[in-house]
Amino acid sequence: MEEKKYVTAQDVINICNGQLALGDANTVLENFSNDTRTINIGDIYIGIKGENFDGNTLYEEALQKGAKACILQNVAIKEEVKQKYADRTIIIVENTMDAVQKIAEYKRSLYNIPVVAVTGSVGKTSTKDIIASVMAKKYNVLKTEGNFNNQLGLPLTILKLKDHNAMVVEMGMNQLGEISKLTNIAKPTIAVITNVGTAHIGNLGSRENILRAKLEILEGLQNGGKVVINNDNDLLHKWYEEQKNKENIKMITYGIENKSDLMANDIIKIENLRRDFKVGSETVHALRGISFSIRAGEFVT
């Protein structure tokens, strides 16, 4: 029997302690959207309440544009809406932001695939894109689009899983605890930390706290997983030296200055945008700033 890789309305009801306000609990939910401006026929609309707007108030617009189902909070569905859209499905949950995260965690649990999660103060997006490009030589890869890397963007990315057999996601944060939540949703098999800088130091107070926040990515790392780190970053190098002999952490290091598993040598600058270098006997051609990210994806092939 083929493994189940889809989410139904009943799954959402079970996972989120939701209530079926309209429609069929067996409805299969795919193509999730939180934006009525770009929603397509057959999509699943999730009403997200933000600081300056409440997407739950726009559900009728979503239905009018062809949404197959809606997941909403704090909405009383009018009888005329139920009659007009009797062929649609509406689920009411306590909190739609929590719901989208729980649904994404469930969807991830249906896939036994390599998942690479990338975080760092800078370079996350380019590293994610290059790793996905390398992995695409062997896998059908789902990746984070742009920098869709926050508490809503990452779950929406995971909910796009269909016939993919690998995934690369980016994880951003502003505060401690945010990457912890994201990594426990994505459950990576490989974690990549590009560096620890000063971004968000106003919120976190110190680079040491930024390191703590980035290392939260390990909390969701699956058994047997690996962490890939920039060994030339001072705080990551210090952490590596303290952790390298611990059996519960499998680490792969890359760098230029500090002795690492992957080291660049014979670096040649080509004009202003490209660097050629060797890793062992192999020559790598990389755009400036990409560096070893072009190799990190090879650890899952």
Backbone as CSV, one residue per row, in Angstrom:
resi,resn,N_x,N_y,N_z,CA_x,CA_y,CA_z,C_x,C_y,C_z
1,MET,0.844,-1.196,0.000,0.000,0.000,0.000,0.885,1.255,0.000
2,GLU,0.530,2.223,-0.823,1.303,3.452,-0.907,1.166,4.254,0.388
3,GLU,2.284,4.818,0.848,2.268,5.589,2.081,1.448,6.857,1.902
4,LYS,0.724,7.219,2.933,-0.076,8.438,2.924,0.848,9.648,2.981
5,LYS,0.685,10.559,2.021,1.511,11.765,1.990,0.654,13.015,1.800
6,TYR,-0.545,12.969,2.304,-1.429,14.120,2.154,-2.150,14.380,3.476
7,VAL,-2.735,15.555,3.562,-3.446,15.977,4.764,-4.924,16.099,4.433
8,THR,-5.783,15.600,5.305,-7.223,15.737,5.132,-7.785,16.723,6.168
9,ALA,-9.014,17.132,5.919,-9.681,18.000,6.887,-9.774,17.312,8.246
10,GLN,-10.012,16.003,8.252,-10.092,15.270,9.521,-8.762,15.289,10.255
11,ASP,-7.652,15.214,9.499,-6.334,15.321,10.126,-6.198,16.650,10.851
12,VAL,-6.615,17.724,10.195,-6.521,19.052,10.802,-7.385,19.136,12.054
13,ILE,-8.575,18.591,11.962,-9.476,18.581,13.125,-8.826,17.841,14.291
14,ASN,-8.213,16.698,14.003,-7.570,15.903,15.053,-6.350,16.602,15.630
15,ILE,-5.512,17.126,14.742,-4.242,17.729,15.163,-4.467,19.016,15.938
16,CYS,-5.431,19.801,15.487,-5.627,21.155,16.025,-6.833,21.274,16.950
17,ASN,-7.455,20.150,17.254,-8.668,20.178,18.069,-9.684,21.136,17.444
18,GLY,-9.841,21.016,16.132,-10.720,21.911,15.397,-12.132,21.381,15.265
19,GLN,-12.958,22.209,14.661,-14.349,21.841,14.437,-14.688,22.013,12.962
20,LEU,-15.420,21.067,12.423,-15.858,21.139,11.038,-17.120,22.005,10.974
21,ALA,-16.980,23.201,10.412,-18.115,24.122,10.318,-18.898,23.920,9.036
22,LEU,-18.249,23.331,8.032,-18.895,23.125,6.738,-18.118,22.091,5.954
23,GLY,-18.835,21.222,5.233,-18.180,20.354,4.268,-17.868,18.953,4.730
24,ASP,-16.877,18.354,4.052,-16.561,16.939,4.185,-15.230,16.775,4.907
25,ALA,-15.216,16.018,5.977,-13.986,15.791,6.743,-12.951,15.003,5.954
26,ASN,-13.349,14.337,4.876,-12.415,13.561,4.058,-11.756,14.393,2.959
27,THR,-12.073,15.680,2.899,-11.482,16.561,1.896,-9.970,16.559,2.016
28,VAL,-9.276,16.329,0.899,-7.816,16.383,0.878,-7.382,17.837,0.729
29,LEU,-6.459,18.251,1.591,-6.024,19.648,1.627,-4.628,19.775,1.039
30,GLU,-4.526,20.511,-0.082,-3.240,20.785,-0.732,-3.215,22.244,-1.151
31,ASN,-2.027,22.750,-1.436,-1.851,24.111,-1.960,-2.421,25.155,-0.999
32,PHE,-1.739,25.300,0.131,-2.172,26.225,1.167,-1.757,27.655,0.837
33,SER,-2.602,28.606,1.200,-2.323,30.022,0.934,-2.909,30.868,2.050
34,ASN,-2.201,31.936,2.388,-2.728,32.897,3.361,-2.985,34.257,2.729
35,ASP,-2.996,34.312,1.388,-3.122,35.580,0.669,-4.236,35.485,-0.366
36,THR,-5.331,36.186,-0.125,-6.462,36.137,-1.055,-6.137,36.791,-2.393
37,ARG,-5.087,37.606,-2.426,-4.730,38.283,-3.683,-4.144,37.311,-4.700
38,THR,-3.543,36.236,-4.217,-2.880,35.300,-5.128,-3.478,33.909,-5.070
39,ILE,-4.577,33.749,-4.348,-5.159,32.413,-4.184,-5.708,31.901,-5.511
40,ASN,-5.606,30.603,-5.734,-6.068,29.971,-6.967,-7.216,29.006,-6.672
41,ILE,-7.915,28.646,-7.705,-9.005,27.692,-7.566,-8.454,26.376,-6.999
42,GLY,-9.122,25.871,-5.967,-8.698,24.619,-5.349,-7.724,24.768,-4.200
43,ASP,-7.252,25.991,-3.947,-6.325,26.218,-2.838,-7.036,26.104,-1.492
44,ILE,-6.220,25.980,-0.448,-6.725,25.964,0.927,-6.333,27.281,1.574
45,TYR,-7.325,28.074,1.963,-7.047,29.389,2.541,-6.918,29.290,4.051
46,ILE,-5.839,29.875,4.579,-5.636,29.954,6.024,-5.714,31.418,6.424
47,GLY,-6.645,31.755,7.293,-6.783,33.130,7.755,-5.822,33.411,8.891
48,ILE,-4.821,34.232,8.626,-3.816,34.564,9.631,-4.084,35.969,10.173
49,LYS,-4.108,36.096,11.479,-4.311,37.396,12.105,-2.965,38.037,12.374
50,GLY,-2.731,39.203,11.722,-1.489,39.935,11.919,-1.693,41.125,12.829
51,GLU,-0.646,41.951,12.937,-0.722,43.120,13.805,-1.700,44.161,13.265
52,ASN,-1.753,44.286,11.929,-2.541,45.349,11.332,-3.728,44.865,10.512
53,PHE,-3.938,43.562,10.455,-5.075,43.042,9.685,-5.441,41.659,10.212
54,ASP,-6.616,41.213,9.837,-7.086,39.888,10.235,-7.546,39.159,8.985
55,GLY,-6.722,38.212,8.535,-7.038,37.458,7.327,-8.291,36.618,7.448
56,ASN,-8.741,36.368,8.678,-9.955,35.579,8.865,-11.193,36.294,8.335
57,THR,-11.143,37.610,8.268,-12.289,38.376,7.782,-12.417,38.318,6.264
58,LEU,-11.415,37.736,5.590,-11.399,37.722,4.124,-11.782,36.361,3.551
59,TYR,-12.321,35.483,4.386,-12.549,34.121,3.910,-13.590,34.057,2.800
60,GLU,-14.576,34.955,2.808,-15.571,34.934,1.735,-14.943,35.285,0.390
61,GLU,-13.987,36.195,0.419,-13.256,36.521,-0.808,-12.495,35.299,-1.311
62,ALA,-11.885,34.555,-0.382,-11.163,33.333,-0.759,-12.100,32.319,-1.392
63,LEU,-13.268,32.137,-0.798,-14.243,31.208,-1.353,-14.726,31.668,-2.720
64,GLN,-14.954,32.965,-2.857,-15.404,33.516,-4.133,-14.387,33.267,-5.233
65,LYS,-13.102,33.283,-4.879,-12.048,33.068,-5.859,-11.749,31.590,-6.089
66,GLY,-12.480,30.710,-5.419,-12.357,29.292,-5.712,-11.652,28.452,-4.680
67,ALA,-11.416,29.005,-3.489,-10.769,28.205,-2.445,-11.595,26.955,-2.163
68,LYS,-10.903,25.834,-2.084,-11.558,24.552,-1.832,-11.967,24.413,-0.368
69,ALA,-11.167,25.012,0.506,-11.414,24.918,1.938,-10.786,26.117,2.632
70,CYS,-11.242,26.400,3.845,-10.688,27.466,4.664,-10.419,26.944,6.059
71,ILE,-9.321,27.407,6.640,-9.010,27.140,8.042,-8.997,28.492,8.733
72,LEU,-9.898,28.672,9.713,-10.144,29.990,10.283,-10.194,29.932,11.799
73,GLN,-10.092,31.116,12.410,-10.266,31.233,13.855,-11.235,32.378,14.152
74,ASN,-12.001,32.204,15.214,-12.902,33.256,15.704,-13.828,33.790,14.626
75,VAL,-14.393,32.885,13.841,-15.332,33.278,12.796,-16.611,32.452,12.946
76,ALA,-17.734,33.143,12.937,-19.039,32.471,12.906,-19.507,32.467,11.451
77,ILE,-19.597,31.291,10.860,-19.940,31.187,9.444,-21.442,31.455,9.262
78,LYS,-21.733,32.426,8.430,-23.131,32.798,8.191,-23.852,31.707,7.400
79,GLU,-25.156,31.565,7.684,-25.959,30.545,7.023,-25.972,30.722,5.511
80,GLU,-26.029,31.973,5.045,-26.038,32.203,3.594,-24.730,31.760,2.939
81,VAL,-23.633,31.863,3.691,-22.346,31.398,3.182,-22.355,29.874,3.087
82,LYS,-22.887,29.211,4.109,-22.960,27.748,4.099,-23.803,27.242,2.930
83,GLN,-24.863,27.944,2.633,-25.729,27.528,1.531,-25.080,27.800,0.181
84,LYS,-24.454,28.949,0.063,-23.838,29.332,-1.211,-22.642,28.457,-1.553
85,TYR,-21.877,28.063,-0.517,-20.653,27.295,-0.741,-20.763,25.913,-0.069
86,ALA,-21.881,25.264,-0.278,-22.130,23.973,0.365,-21.138,22.902,-0.065
87,ASP,-20.473,23.102,-1.208,-19.515,22.109,-1.700,-18.095,22.361,-1.171
88,ARG,-17.913,23.357,-0.320,-16.597,23.671,0.221,-16.473,23.143,1.653
89,THR,-15.271,23.289,2.208,-15.005,22.816,3.565,-14.439,23.965,4.396
90,ILE,-14.961,24.130,5.599,-14.449,25.157,6.512,-14.186,24.520,7.866
91,ILE,-12.976,24.753,8.379,-12.562,24.233,9.685,-12.264,25.416,10.598
92,ILE,-12.786,25.384,11.799,-12.518,26.423,12.785,-11.540,25.884,13.821
93,VAL,-10.443,26.622,14.044,-9.432,26.242,15.032,-9.259,27.384,16.027
94,GLU,-8.593,27.096,17.112,-8.405,28.120,18.148,-7.452,29.204,17.681
95,ASN,-6.373,28.821,16.988,-5.371,29.785,16.540,-4.792,29.289,15.220
96,THR,-4.941,30.067,14.167,-4.516,29.594,12.849,-2.999,29.559,12.693
97,MET,-2.279,30.444,13.376,-0.819,30.379,13.298,-0.310,29.098,13.928
98,ASP,-0.837,28.761,15.087,-0.472,27.488,15.714,-0.881,26.318,14.820
99,ALA,-2.043,26.457,14.198,-2.556,25.373,13.365,-1.657,25.112,12.169
100,VAL,-1.232,26.165,11.477,-0.414,25.954,10.282,0.914,25.292,10.661
101,GLN,1.430,25.604,11.847,2.672,24.978,12.299,2.453,23.499,12.643
102,LYS,1.348,23.200,13.292,1.050,21.806,13.637,0.769,20.973,12.390
103,ILE,0.069,21.550,11.438,-0.224,20.818,10.196,1.064,20.552,9.431
104,ALA,1.962,21.543,9.397,3.244,21.362,8.712,4.085,20.291,9.395
105,GLU,4.083,20.278,10.708,4.832,19.244,11.441,4.277,17.858,11.113
106,TYR,2.964,17.765,11.024,2.346,16.488,10.658,2.712,16.101,9.228
107,LYS,2.650,17.058,8.311,2.972,16.772,6.908,4.427,16.295,6.795
108,ARG,5.323,16.944,7.524,6.731,16.526,7.514,6.867,15.091,7.996
109,SER,6.064,14.692,8.980,6.176,13.343,9.554,5.790,12.259,8.552
110,LEU,5.106,12.637,7.479,4.680,11.659,6.475,5.784,11.337,5.476
111,TYR,6.907,12.079,5.539,7.972,11.951,4.542,9.272,11.504,5.209
112,ASN,9.795,10.385,4.766,11.097,9.906,5.218,12.128,10.299,4.165
113,ILE,12.559,11.553,4.232,13.432,12.115,3.200,14.547,12.924,3.858
114,PRO,15.645,13.164,3.135,16.670,14.079,3.653,16.142,15.507,3.688
115,VAL,16.355,16.165,4.812,15.941,17.561,4.984,17.141,18.345,5.498
116,VAL,17.559,19.338,4.732,18.671,20.203,5.121,18.095,21.528,5.603
117,ALA,18.472,21.936,6.815,18.038,23.215,7.371,19.245,24.132,7.487
118,VAL,19.086,25.368,7.025,20.198,26.326,6.986,19.861,27.536,7.848
119,THR,20.781,27.900,8.730,20.642,29.139,9.482,22.003,29.815,9.569
120,GLY,22.018,31.040,10.091,23.244,31.818,10.193,22.915,33.297,10.135
121,SER,23.854,34.108,10.579,23.606,35.547,10.600,23.553,36.138,9.203
122,VAL,24.376,35.643,8.310,24.340,36.076,6.907,24.583,34.853,6.023
123,GLY,24.154,34.944,4.767,24.437,33.893,3.802,23.444,32.755,3.769
124,LYS,22.353,32.858,4.542,21.395,31.745,4.592,20.773,31.459,3.226
125,THR,20.301,32.504,2.569,19.546,32.304,1.331,20.425,31.778,0.215
126,SER,21.614,32.364,0.024,22.496,31.881,-1.042,22.965,30.460,-0.760
127,THR,23.242,30.149,0.516,23.666,28.798,0.880,22.547,27.797,0.627
128,LYS,21.338,28.157,1.036,20.172,27.291,0.790,19.978,27.027,-0.700
129,ASP,20.102,28.074,-1.505,19.891,27.918,-2.949,20.947,27.020,-3.585
130,ILE,22.197,27.177,-3.169,23.268,26.373,-3.767,23.174,24.914,-3.317
131,ILE,22.864,24.689,-2.049,22.690,23.309,-1.584,21.562,22.634,-2.344
132,ALA,20.452,23.351,-2.517,19.324,22.787,-3.264,19.719,22.491,-4.701
133,SER,20.532,23.346,-5.286,20.983,23.124,-6.668,21.846,21.875,-6.774
134,VAL,22.740,21.666,-5.808,23.587,20.469,-5.807,22.729,19.217,-5.609
135,MET,21.802,19.276,-4.658,20.956,18.115,-4.371,20.034,17.774,-5.537
136,ALA,19.676,18.790,-6.319,18.765,18.567,-7.443,19.370,17.666,-8.514
137,LYS,20.662,17.422,-8.450,21.283,16.486,-9.390,20.820,15.047,-9.121
138,LYS,20.355,14.803,-7.901,19.940,13.450,-7.540,18.482,13.377,-7.091
139,TYR,17.951,14.485,-6.508,16.636,14.466,-5.886,15.672,15.444,-6.555
140,ASN,14.391,15.212,-6.304,13.362,16.208,-6.597,13.228,17.053,-5.338
141,VAL,13.793,18.254,-5.352,13.997,19.047,-4.143,12.937,20.133,-3.994
142,LEU,12.361,20.201,-2.807,11.554,21.349,-2.410,12.442,22.265,-1.591
143,LYS,12.429,23.563,-1.888,13.253,24.496,-1.126,12.445,25.732,-0.752
144,THR,12.912,26.402,0.282,12.347,27.684,0.675,12.487,28.661,-0.475
145,GLU,11.402,29.328,-0.828,11.464,30.353,-1.865,11.884,31.679,-1.242
146,GLY,12.873,32.319,-1.849,13.372,33.579,-1.315,13.869,33.390,0.096
147,ASN,13.448,34.289,0.996,13.818,34.146,2.409,12.574,33.913,3.255
148,PHE,11.705,33.040,2.745,10.445,32.697,3.411,10.761,31.793,4.592
149,ASN,11.412,32.379,5.626,12.081,31.550,6.630,11.571,31.722,8.050
150,ASN,10.396,32.333,8.220,9.951,32.640,9.575,8.893,31.659,10.075
151,GLN,8.188,32.050,11.134,7.236,31.153,11.805,6.055,30.782,10.912
152,LEU,5.770,31.587,9.906,4.733,31.269,8.933,5.325,30.728,7.640
153,GLY,6.415,31.330,7.186,7.002,30.955,5.900,7.507,29.534,5.856
154,LEU,8.176,29.085,6.922,8.691,27.711,6.917,7.562,26.682,6.894
155,PRO,6.525,26.811,7.733,5.424,25.838,7.640,4.759,25.830,6.270
156,LEU,4.551,26.994,5.671,3.923,27.039,4.352,4.796,26.350,3.307
157,THR,6.119,26.452,3.474,7.029,25.742,2.565,6.850,24.233,2.711
158,ILE,6.844,23.743,3.939,6.701,22.302,4.182,5.379,21.787,3.642
159,LEU,4.345,22.594,3.716,3.029,22.176,3.237,2.974,22.052,1.722
160,LYS,4.033,22.458,1.027,4.112,22.287,-0.428,4.656,20.911,-0.818
161,LEU,5.060,20.123,0.169,5.586,18.782,-0.133,4.541,17.962,-0.892
162,LYS,4.963,17.387,-2.013,4.091,16.501,-2.791,4.892,15.262,-3.195
163,ASP,5.452,15.283,-4.406,6.233,14.139,-4.858,7.724,14.369,-4.650
164,HIS,8.082,15.275,-3.768,9.492,15.574,-3.507,10.129,14.455,-2.681
165,ASN,11.427,14.264,-2.872,12.149,13.285,-2.056,13.353,13.908,-1.364
166,ALA,13.348,15.239,-1.244,14.357,15.963,-0.468,13.846,17.386,-0.258
167,MET,14.342,18.034,0.785,13.899,19.390,1.078,15.048,20.189,1.686
168,VAL,15.139,21.468,1.310,16.121,22.386,1.885,15.357,23.612,2.378
169,VAL,15.458,23.886,3.674,14.716,24.998,4.247,15.655,25.962,4.956
170,GLU,15.238,27.208,4.965,15.991,28.271,5.618,15.286,28.649,6.907
171,MET,16.058,28.925,7.958,15.485,29.286,9.253,16.062,30.606,9.731
172,GLY,15.182,31.596,9.908,15.589,32.882,10.445,15.049,33.061,11.855
173,MET,15.535,34.092,12.522,15.047,34.327,13.887,15.339,35.771,14.275
174,ASN,14.561,36.244,15.254,14.803,37.533,15.890,15.050,37.386,17.384
175,GLN,14.566,36.273,17.947,14.638,36.056,19.385,15.020,34.610,19.683
176,LEU,15.475,34.375,20.901,15.685,33.008,21.359,14.367,32.247,21.326
177,GLY,14.430,30.984,20.978,13.253,30.132,20.950,12.591,29.999,19.601
178,GLU,12.897,30.909,18.666,12.221,30.866,17.370,12.742,29.730,16.494
179,ILE,14.057,29.553,16.424,14.608,28.451,15.639,14.265,27.123,16.288
180,SER,14.172,27.094,17.609,13.751,25.870,18.302,12.403,25.405,17.779
181,LYS,11.476,26.331,17.627,10.150,25.971,17.134,10.229,25.505,15.685
182,LEU,11.013,26.202,14.863,11.101,25.863,13.441,11.753,24.500,13.228
183,THR,12.827,24.221,13.948,13.544,22.960,13.732,12.723,21.763,14.191
184,ASN,11.872,21.958,15.192,11.020,20.861,15.633,9.843,20.638,14.701
185,ILE,9.578,21.581,13.821,8.605,21.388,12.753,9.257,20.675,11.575
186,ALA,10.430,21.168,11.162,11.098,20.653,9.961,11.837,19.347,10.198
187,LYS,12.305,19.116,11.413,13.050,17.900,11.767,14.142,17.574,10.740
188,PRO,15.170,18.423,10.652,16.216,18.219,9.644,17.054,16.976,9.886
189,THR,17.593,16.447,8.803,18.571,15.373,8.897,19.990,15.933,8.795
190,ILE,20.111,17.144,8.261,21.380,17.873,8.220,21.096,19.324,8.587
191,ALA,21.891,19.890,9.491,21.785,21.297,9.862,23.051,22.013,9.420
192,VAL,22.889,23.185,8.843,24.021,23.989,8.378,23.981,25.343,9.073
193,ILE,25.081,25.722,9.703,25.189,27.042,10.334,26.303,27.799,9.617
194,THR,25.933,28.868,8.915,26.904,29.580,8.074,27.857,30.437,8.894
195,ASN,27.360,31.086,9.945,28.194,31.957,10.770,27.372,32.510,11.932
196,VAL,28.063,33.156,12.848,27.415,33.876,13.943,27.953,35.294,13.921
197,GLY,27.089,36.248,13.556,27.510,37.639,13.456,26.822,38.500,14.494
198,THR,26.428,39.707,14.058,25.824,40.653,14.996,24.377,40.986,14.649
199,ALA,23.810,40.346,13.624,22.405,40.600,13.291,21.520,40.252,14.482
200,HIS,20.598,41.148,14.819,19.647,40.979,15.934,20.315,41.061,17.301
201,ILE,21.524,41.621,17.346,22.189,41.714,18.650,21.423,42.639,19.586
202,GLY,20.647,43.581,19.005,19.823,44.460,19.824,18.762,43.696,20.580
203,ASN,18.252,42.623,19.968,17.242,41.802,20.640,17.854,40.787,21.595
204,LEU,19.021,40.281,21.205,19.600,39.151,21.944,20.701,39.554,22.922
205,GLY,21.245,40.745,22.746,22.164,41.273,23.745,23.636,40.962,23.556
206,SER,23.964,39.832,22.918,25.366,39.465,22.741,25.497,38.451,21.615
207,ARG,26.692,38.319,21.066,26.930,37.306,20.038,26.823,35.909,20.637
208,GLU,27.151,35.773,21.903,27.017,34.474,22.562,25.561,34.030,22.589
209,ASN,24.645,34.961,22.796,23.226,34.625,22.756,22.767,34.321,21.331
210,ILE,23.371,35.010,20.360,23.058,34.701,18.961,23.505,33.281,18.640
211,LEU,24.685,32.896,19.135,25.141,31.510,18.955,24.146,30.545,19.577
212,ARG,23.689,30.831,20.782,22.689,29.969,21.432,21.451,29.827,20.554
213,ALA,21.023,30.940,19.980,19.821,30.915,19.144,20.042,30.065,17.901
214,LYS,21.211,30.194,17.284,21.496,29.408,16.085,21.611,27.921,16.410
215,LEU,22.196,27.609,17.541,22.379,26.204,17.918,21.069,25.511,18.277
216,GLU,20.018,26.280,18.446,18.709,25.665,18.663,18.320,24.745,17.509
217,ILE,18.931,24.971,16.343,18.624,24.143,15.170,18.896,22.664,15.456
218,LEU,19.792,22.385,16.399,20.138,20.999,16.715,19.030,20.280,17.468
219,GLU,18.111,21.023,18.061,17.065,20.403,18.874,16.154,19.501,18.041
220,GLY,15.965,19.845,16.766,15.103,19.036,15.914,15.865,18.081,15.016
221,LEU,17.200,18.076,15.120,18.025,17.229,14.265,17.722,15.758,14.538
222,GLN,17.462,15.026,13.489,17.070,13.624,13.628,18.245,12.742,14.034
223,ASN,17.940,11.584,14.625,18.981,10.653,15.035,19.877,10.310,13.858
224,GLY,21.171,10.380,14.073,22.117,10.112,12.995,22.372,11.313,12.115
225,GLY,21.746,12.443,12.420,21.915,13.644,11.612,23.288,14.275,11.798
226,LYS,23.605,15.213,10.920,24.908,15.897,10.944,24.698,17.396,11.004
227,VAL,25.659,18.089,11.598,25.670,19.544,11.566,26.917,19.994,10.817
228,VAL,26.733,20.893,9.865,27.821,21.436,9.048,28.057,22.870,9.500
229,ILE,29.291,23.194,9.906,29.560,24.527,10.436,30.771,25.182,9.774
230,ASN,30.729,26.501,9.775,31.841,27.328,9.307,32.880,27.395,10.422
231,ASN,33.952,26.657,10.251,34.951,26.515,11.310,35.865,27.719,11.424
232,ASP,35.734,28.682,10.520,36.524,29.901,10.612,35.801,30.990,11.396
233,ASN,34.537,30.793,11.664,33.816,31.734,12.518,34.264,31.526,13.959
234,ASP,34.640,32.588,14.643,35.268,32.445,15.963,34.394,31.697,16.968
235,LEU,33.118,32.057,17.062,32.260,31.417,18.054,31.914,29.988,17.674
236,LEU,31.718,29.727,16.398,31.441,28.359,15.967,32.672,27.477,16.143
237,HIS,33.858,28.045,15.879,35.094,27.277,16.071,35.281,26.922,17.544
238,LYS,35.022,27.884,18.418,35.140,27.626,19.858,34.163,26.540,20.279
239,TRP,32.928,26.635,19.786,31.915,25.624,20.118,32.337,24.253,19.600
240,TYR,32.880,24.216,18.380,33.331,22.949,17.798,34.425,22.315,18.651
241,GLU,35.386,23.114,19.082,36.479,22.581,19.897,35.953,21.997,21.208
242,GLU,34.898,22.595,21.749,34.321,22.106,22.994,33.471,20.848,22.798
243,GLN,32.916,20.681,21.579,31.943,19.613,21.344,32.469,18.458,20.502
244,LYS,33.624,18.602,19.875,34.041,17.675,18.819,34.227,16.237,19.286
245,ASN,34.477,16.031,20.547,34.700,14.664,21.036,33.447,14.020,21.609
246,LYS,32.326,14.711,21.524,31.080,14.152,22.028,30.432,13.275,20.967
247,GLU,30.088,12.073,21.348,29.597,11.093,20.382,28.203,11.410,19.863
248,ASN,27.440,12.220,20.595,26.052,12.455,20.196,25.916,13.516,19.113
249,ILE,27.027,14.162,18.735,26.971,15.189,17.699,27.919,14.822,16.572
250,LYS,27.369,14.655,15.364,28.190,14.376,14.192,28.405,15.680,13.436
251,MET,29.649,16.155,13.412,29.950,17.461,12.845,30.815,17.355,11.591
252,ILE,30.549,18.220,10.653,31.371,18.391,9.465,31.767,19.858,9.413
253,THR,33.045,20.122,9.336,33.529,21.496,9.360,34.092,21.891,8.002
254,TYR,33.971,23.189,7.705,34.613,23.721,6.505,35.290,25.036,6.869
255,GLY,36.357,25.349,6.166,37.062,26.589,6.461,38.261,26.802,5.561
256,ILE,38.925,27.903,5.815,40.142,28.275,5.089,41.306,28.395,6.055
257,GLU,41.027,28.943,7.244,42.094,29.206,8.210,42.271,28.056,9.203
258,ASN,41.197,27.625,9.829,41.291,26.556,10.834,41.169,25.187,10.168
259,LYS,41.936,24.230,10.680,41.918,22.882,10.116,40.506,22.326,10.158
260,SER,39.997,21.915,8.978,38.605,21.506,8.849,38.495,20.277,7.967
261,ASP,37.322,19.648,7.985,37.092,18.494,7.115,37.177,18.882,5.645
262,LEU,36.671,20.043,5.317,36.761,20.576,3.960,37.508,21.891,4.020
263,MET,38.622,21.983,3.292,39.428,23.195,3.312,39.716,23.658,1.894
264,ALA,39.601,24.957,1.703,39.911,25.538,0.397,41.393,25.898,0.338
265,ASN,41.976,25.639,-0.810,43.354,26.070,-1.043,43.495,26.485,-2.502
266,ASP,44.607,27.071,-2.833,44.863,27.567,-4.197,43.713,28.446,-4.679
267,ILE,43.328,29.393,-3.826,42.194,30.261,-4.145,42.613,31.298,-5.177
268,ILE,41.844,31.383,-6.248,42.129,32.329,-7.322,40.927,33.235,-7.516
269,LYS,41.165,34.551,-7.515,40.093,35.509,-7.739,39.935,35.735,-9.243
270,ILE,38.729,35.513,-9.758,38.426,35.731,-11.170,37.539,36.974,-11.255
271,GLU,38.126,38.060,-11.751,37.455,39.359,-11.804,36.945,39.705,-10.403
272,ASN,35.662,40.126,-10.281,35.199,40.563,-8.966,34.119,39.678,-8.380
273,LEU,33.620,38.707,-9.151,32.457,37.954,-8.705,32.704,36.469,-8.489
274,ARG,33.850,35.937,-8.945,34.030,34.499,-8.882,35.318,34.137,-8.171
275,ARG,35.289,33.011,-7.502,36.486,32.456,-6.880,36.630,31.011,-7.336
276,ASP,37.818,30.646,-7.767,38.142,29.251,-8.024,39.043,28.776,-6.889
277,PHE,38.796,27.568,-6.400,39.637,27.029,-5.339,39.604,25.514,-5.403
278,LYS,40.484,24.890,-4.677,40.535,23.436,-4.626,40.147,22.933,-3.250
279,VAL,39.387,21.840,-3.245,39.102,21.098,-2.031,39.701,19.725,-2.256
280,GLY,40.831,19.469,-1.613,41.592,18.277,-1.958,42.126,18.450,-3.367
281,SER,41.808,17.512,-4.250,42.283,17.603,-5.627,41.217,18.154,-6.575
282,GLU,40.021,18.430,-6.031,38.918,18.865,-6.883,38.835,20.384,-6.949
283,THR,38.704,20.918,-8.155,38.540,22.356,-8.338,37.075,22.733,-8.265
284,VAL,36.785,23.794,-7.504,35.415,24.289,-7.345,35.351,25.698,-7.896
285,HIS,34.340,25.980,-8.693,34.095,27.314,-9.218,32.886,27.877,-8.481
286,ALA,33.049,28.985,-7.811,31.958,29.515,-6.995,31.868,31.022,-7.115
287,LEU,30.650,31.520,-7.067,30.437,32.950,-6.988,30.924,33.447,-5.637
288,ARG,31.361,34.700,-5.600,31.849,35.273,-4.358,30.785,35.170,-3.278
289,GLY,31.197,34.708,-2.103,30.279,34.616,-0.980,29.653,33.243,-0.822
290,ILE,29.646,32.424,-1.891,29.019,31.112,-1.790,29.954,30.128,-1.104
291,SER,31.240,30.179,-1.472,32.262,29.390,-0.805,31.870,27.923,-0.687
292,PHE,31.917,27.381,0.534,31.741,25.943,0.697,30.290,25.508,0.642
293,SER,29.370,26.443,0.585,27.970,26.028,0.503,27.720,25.168,-0.709
294,ILE,28.564,25.321,-1.743,28.392,24.530,-2.956,28.731,23.064,-2.706
295,ARG,29.487,22.800,-1.632,29.843,21.425,-1.325,28.927,20.783,-0.295
296,ALA,28.268,21.608,0.524,27.513,21.066,1.652,26.417,20.114,1.198
297,GLY,25.798,20.410,0.068,24.718,19.559,-0.419,25.158,18.157,-0.766
298,GLU,26.469,17.964,-0.990,26.954,16.658,-1.388,26.887,15.633,-0.247
299,PHE,26.712,16.110,0.973,26.711,15.183,2.103,25.424,14.363,2.155
300,VAL,24.423,14.708,1.368,23.185,13.926,1.385,23.029,13.106,0.127
301,THR,23.967,13.162,-0.797,23.844,12.409,-2.052,24.624,11.110,-1.951
